[in-house]
mmCIF file of C-alpha atoms in Angstrom:
data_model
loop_
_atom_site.group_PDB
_atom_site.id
_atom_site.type_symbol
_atom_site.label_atom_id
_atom_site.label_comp_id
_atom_site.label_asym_id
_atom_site.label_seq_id
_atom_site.Cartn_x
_atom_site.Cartn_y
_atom_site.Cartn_z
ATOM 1 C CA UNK A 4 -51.623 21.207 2.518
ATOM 2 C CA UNK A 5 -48.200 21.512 0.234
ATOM 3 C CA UNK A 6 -45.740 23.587 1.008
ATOM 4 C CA UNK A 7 -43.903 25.423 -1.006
ATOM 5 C CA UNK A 8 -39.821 24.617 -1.344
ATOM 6 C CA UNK A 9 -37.470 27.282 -0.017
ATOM 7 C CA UNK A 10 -35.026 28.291 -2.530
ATOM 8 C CA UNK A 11 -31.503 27.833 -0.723
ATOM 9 C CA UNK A 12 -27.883 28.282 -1.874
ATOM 10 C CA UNK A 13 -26.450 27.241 -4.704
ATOM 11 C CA UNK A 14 -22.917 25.320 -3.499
ATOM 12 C CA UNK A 15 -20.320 24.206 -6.420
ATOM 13 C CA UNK A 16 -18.207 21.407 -4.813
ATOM 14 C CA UNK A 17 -14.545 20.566 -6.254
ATOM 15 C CA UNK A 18 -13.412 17.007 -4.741
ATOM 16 C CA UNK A 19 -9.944 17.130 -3.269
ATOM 17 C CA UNK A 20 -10.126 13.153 -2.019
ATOM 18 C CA UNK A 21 -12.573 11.065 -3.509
ATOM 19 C CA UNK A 22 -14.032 7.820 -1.200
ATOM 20 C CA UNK A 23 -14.320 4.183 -2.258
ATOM 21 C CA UNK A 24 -16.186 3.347 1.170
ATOM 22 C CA UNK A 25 -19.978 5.254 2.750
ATOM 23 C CA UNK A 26 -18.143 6.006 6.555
ATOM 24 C CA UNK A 27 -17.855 8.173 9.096
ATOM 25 C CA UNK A 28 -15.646 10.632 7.352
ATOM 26 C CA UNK A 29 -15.381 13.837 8.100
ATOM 27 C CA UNK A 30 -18.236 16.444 5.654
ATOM 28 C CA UNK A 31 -16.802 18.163 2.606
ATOM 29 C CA UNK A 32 -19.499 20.428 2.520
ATOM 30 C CA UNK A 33 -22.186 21.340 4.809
ATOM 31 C CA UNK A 34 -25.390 22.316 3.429
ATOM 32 C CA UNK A 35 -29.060 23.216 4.302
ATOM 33 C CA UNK A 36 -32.450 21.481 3.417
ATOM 34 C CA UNK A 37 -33.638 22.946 0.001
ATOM 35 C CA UNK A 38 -29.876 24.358 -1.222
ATOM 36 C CA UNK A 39 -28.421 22.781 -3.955
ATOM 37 C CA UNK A 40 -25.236 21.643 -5.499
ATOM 38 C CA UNK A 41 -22.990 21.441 -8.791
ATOM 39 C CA UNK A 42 -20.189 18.641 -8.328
ATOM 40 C CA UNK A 43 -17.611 17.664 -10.370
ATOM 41 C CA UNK A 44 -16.901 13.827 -10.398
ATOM 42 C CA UNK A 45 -14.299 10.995 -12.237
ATOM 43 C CA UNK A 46 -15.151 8.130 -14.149
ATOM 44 C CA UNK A 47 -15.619 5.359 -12.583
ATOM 45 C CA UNK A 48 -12.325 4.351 -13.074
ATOM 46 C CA UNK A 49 -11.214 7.293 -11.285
ATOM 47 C CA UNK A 50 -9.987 9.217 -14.885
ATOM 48 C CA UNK A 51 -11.340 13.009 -14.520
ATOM 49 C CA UNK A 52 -12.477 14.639 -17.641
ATOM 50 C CA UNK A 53 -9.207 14.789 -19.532
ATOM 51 C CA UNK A 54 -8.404 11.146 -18.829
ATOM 52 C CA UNK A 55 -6.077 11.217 -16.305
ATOM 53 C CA UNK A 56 -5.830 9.114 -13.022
ATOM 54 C CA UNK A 57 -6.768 10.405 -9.499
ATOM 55 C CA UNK A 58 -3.293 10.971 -7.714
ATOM 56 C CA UNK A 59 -2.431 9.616 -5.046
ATOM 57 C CA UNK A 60 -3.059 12.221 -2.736
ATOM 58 C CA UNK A 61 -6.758 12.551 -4.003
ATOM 59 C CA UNK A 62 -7.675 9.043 -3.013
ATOM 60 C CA UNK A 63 -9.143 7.930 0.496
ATOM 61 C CA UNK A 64 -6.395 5.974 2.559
ATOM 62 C CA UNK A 65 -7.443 3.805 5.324
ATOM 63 C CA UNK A 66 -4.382 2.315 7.704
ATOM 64 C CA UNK A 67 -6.356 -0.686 8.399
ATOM 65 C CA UNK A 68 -7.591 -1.748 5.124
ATOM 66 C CA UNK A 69 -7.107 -1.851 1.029
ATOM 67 C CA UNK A 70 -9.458 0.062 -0.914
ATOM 68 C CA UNK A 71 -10.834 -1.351 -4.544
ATOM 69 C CA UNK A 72 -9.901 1.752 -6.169
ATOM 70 C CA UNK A 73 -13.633 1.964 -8.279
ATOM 71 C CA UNK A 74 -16.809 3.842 -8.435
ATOM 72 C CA UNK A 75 -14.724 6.857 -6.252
ATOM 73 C CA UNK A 76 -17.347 8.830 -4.648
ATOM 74 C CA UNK A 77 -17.885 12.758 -3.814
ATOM 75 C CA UNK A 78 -18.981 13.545 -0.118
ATOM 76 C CA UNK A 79 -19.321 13.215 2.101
ATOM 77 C CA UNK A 80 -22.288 15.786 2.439
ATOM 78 C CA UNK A 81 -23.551 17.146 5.679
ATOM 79 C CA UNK A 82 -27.080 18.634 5.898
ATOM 80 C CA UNK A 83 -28.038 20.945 8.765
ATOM 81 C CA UNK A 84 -31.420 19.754 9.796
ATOM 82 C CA UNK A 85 -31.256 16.622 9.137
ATOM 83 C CA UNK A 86 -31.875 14.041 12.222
ATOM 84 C CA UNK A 87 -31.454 10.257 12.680
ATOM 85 C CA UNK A 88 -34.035 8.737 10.992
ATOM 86 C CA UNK A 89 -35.626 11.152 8.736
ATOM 87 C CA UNK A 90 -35.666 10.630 5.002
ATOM 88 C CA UNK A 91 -34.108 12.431 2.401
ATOM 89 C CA UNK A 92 -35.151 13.570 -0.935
ATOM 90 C CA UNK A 93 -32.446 14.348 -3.277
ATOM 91 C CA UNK A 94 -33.359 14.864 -6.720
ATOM 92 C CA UNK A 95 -30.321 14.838 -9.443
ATOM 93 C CA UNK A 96 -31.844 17.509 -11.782
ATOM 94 C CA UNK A 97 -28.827 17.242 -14.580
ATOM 95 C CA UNK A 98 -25.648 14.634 -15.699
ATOM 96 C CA UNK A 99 -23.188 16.362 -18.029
ATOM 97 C CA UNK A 100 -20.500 14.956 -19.764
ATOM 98 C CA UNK A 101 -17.649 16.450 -19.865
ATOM 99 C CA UNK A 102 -15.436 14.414 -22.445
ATOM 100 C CA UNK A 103 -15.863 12.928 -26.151
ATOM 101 C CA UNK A 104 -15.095 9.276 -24.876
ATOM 102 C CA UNK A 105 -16.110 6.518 -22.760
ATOM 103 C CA UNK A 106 -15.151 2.937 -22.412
ATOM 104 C CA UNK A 107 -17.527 0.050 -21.755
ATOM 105 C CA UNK A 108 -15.748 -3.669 -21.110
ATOM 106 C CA UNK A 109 -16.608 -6.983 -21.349
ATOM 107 C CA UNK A 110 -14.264 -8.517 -17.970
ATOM 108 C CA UNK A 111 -14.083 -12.708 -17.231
ATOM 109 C CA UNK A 112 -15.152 -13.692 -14.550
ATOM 110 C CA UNK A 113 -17.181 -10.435 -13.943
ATOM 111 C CA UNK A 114 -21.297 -10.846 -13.202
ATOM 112 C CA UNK A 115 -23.293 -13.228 -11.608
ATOM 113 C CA UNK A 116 -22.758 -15.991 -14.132
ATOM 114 C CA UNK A 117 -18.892 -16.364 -14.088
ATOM 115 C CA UNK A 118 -18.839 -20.201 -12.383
ATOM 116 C CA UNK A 119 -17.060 -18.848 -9.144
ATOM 117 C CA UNK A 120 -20.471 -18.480 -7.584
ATOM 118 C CA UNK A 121 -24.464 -20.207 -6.971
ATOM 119 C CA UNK A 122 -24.418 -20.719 -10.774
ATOM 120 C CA UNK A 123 -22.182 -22.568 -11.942
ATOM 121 C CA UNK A 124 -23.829 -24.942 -13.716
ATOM 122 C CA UNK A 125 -25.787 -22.450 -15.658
ATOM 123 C CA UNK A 126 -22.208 -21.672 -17.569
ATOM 124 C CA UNK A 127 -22.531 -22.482 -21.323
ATOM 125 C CA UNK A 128 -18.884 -21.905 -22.310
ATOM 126 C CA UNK A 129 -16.005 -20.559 -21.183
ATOM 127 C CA UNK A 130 -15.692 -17.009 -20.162
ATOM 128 C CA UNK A 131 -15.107 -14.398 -23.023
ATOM 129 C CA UNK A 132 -11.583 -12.751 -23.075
ATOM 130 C CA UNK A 133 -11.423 -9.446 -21.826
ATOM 131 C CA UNK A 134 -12.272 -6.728 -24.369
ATOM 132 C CA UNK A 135 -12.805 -2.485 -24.255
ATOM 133 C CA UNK A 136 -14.369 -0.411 -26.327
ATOM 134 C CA UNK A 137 -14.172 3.365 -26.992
ATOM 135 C CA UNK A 138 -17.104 5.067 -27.534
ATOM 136 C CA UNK A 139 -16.926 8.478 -29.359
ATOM 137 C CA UNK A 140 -19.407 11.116 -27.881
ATOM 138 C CA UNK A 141 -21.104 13.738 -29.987
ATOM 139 C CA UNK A 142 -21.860 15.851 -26.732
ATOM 140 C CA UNK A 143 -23.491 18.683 -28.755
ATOM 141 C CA UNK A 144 -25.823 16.310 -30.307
ATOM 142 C CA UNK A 145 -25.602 13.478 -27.342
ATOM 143 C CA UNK A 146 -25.217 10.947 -29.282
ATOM 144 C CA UNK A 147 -22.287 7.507 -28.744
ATOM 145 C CA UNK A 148 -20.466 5.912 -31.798
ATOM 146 C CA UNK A 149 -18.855 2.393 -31.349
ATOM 147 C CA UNK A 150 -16.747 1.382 -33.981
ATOM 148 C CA UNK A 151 -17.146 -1.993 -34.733
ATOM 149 C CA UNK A 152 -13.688 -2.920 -37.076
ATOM 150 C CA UNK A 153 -15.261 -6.905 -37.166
ATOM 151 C CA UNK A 154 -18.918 -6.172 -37.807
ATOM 152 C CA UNK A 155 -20.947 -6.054 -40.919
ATOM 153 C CA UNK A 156 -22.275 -3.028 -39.229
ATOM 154 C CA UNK A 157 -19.538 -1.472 -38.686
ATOM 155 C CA UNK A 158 -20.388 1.152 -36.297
ATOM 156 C CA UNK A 159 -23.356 1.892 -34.005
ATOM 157 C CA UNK A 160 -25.030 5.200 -32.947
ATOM 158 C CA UNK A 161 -27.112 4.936 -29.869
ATOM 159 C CA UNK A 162 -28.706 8.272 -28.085
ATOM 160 C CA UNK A 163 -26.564 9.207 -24.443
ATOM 161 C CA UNK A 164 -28.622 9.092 -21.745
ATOM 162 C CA UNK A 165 -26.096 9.952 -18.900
ATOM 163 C CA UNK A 166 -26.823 8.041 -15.366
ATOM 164 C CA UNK A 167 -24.956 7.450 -12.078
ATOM 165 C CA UNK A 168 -23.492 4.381 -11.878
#
């Protein structure tokens, strides 16, 4: 026998510190099983939807350690009934986008075959230099245009498909 899901609250959570570790920090929100919630986020370069930087104040600050400022992370998220042990299922029912750009980079020595790791020998060449692209997004019509100044092509169109991560 199914049973049906309870229809719970609908919480909208604005990040005032975003994490770069999964700890013991203290909940931003505390929900209960079957409510839902609309969150804000960064890139993962910590630029919010008009492109600027986190400030200082809304990153997490350890006095033990260094944090590698990327991927900054809402949460954390405390639910009610939840014990040791169970598992959850959390189901991300919509990405947005909420500006007409995005960068993708190509970064030396970034990826599993760089030569500073079990691989070395697999290396063909050198690494590539370090390049960034701009993508123009079209989000009425979700689509991404790369310019491409050096191609024959001169600019791709590719469909957005928005993910976390």
């Amino acid at each position: 026998m199914t049973s049906t899901p309870k229809k719970g609250t609908l919480h909208r959570l604005e990040p005032r510190v975003y994490q770069y570790t999964f700890g013991p920090d203290e909940p931003v929100l505390r929900i209960r099983s079957g409510d839902s919630i609309t969150a804000s986020t960064v890139d993962a370069g910590g630029f919010d939807c008009c492109g600027n930087p986190l400030a200082e104040h809304q990153k997490q600050k350890s006095k033990v350690t260094t944090f590698q400022e990327v991927n900054p992370l809402v949460g954390p998220i405390w639910i009610e009934e939840a014990q040791p042990g169970d598992l959850l299922k959390i189901s991300i029912e919509k990405i947005l986008l909420n500006r007409e750009y995005a960068y993708s980079s190509l970064l030396p020595h970034f990826g599993s075959l760089t030569g500073e790791y079990t691989g070395r020998d697999l290396l063909f060449n050198e690494p590539l230099p370090e390049v960034k692209y701009q993508w123009e997004l079209d989000l009425g019509s979700q689509m991404g245009t790369l310019k491409l100044s050096k191609s024959k092509l001169e600019k791709i169109q590719i469909p957005l498909h928005p993910f976390i991560g």
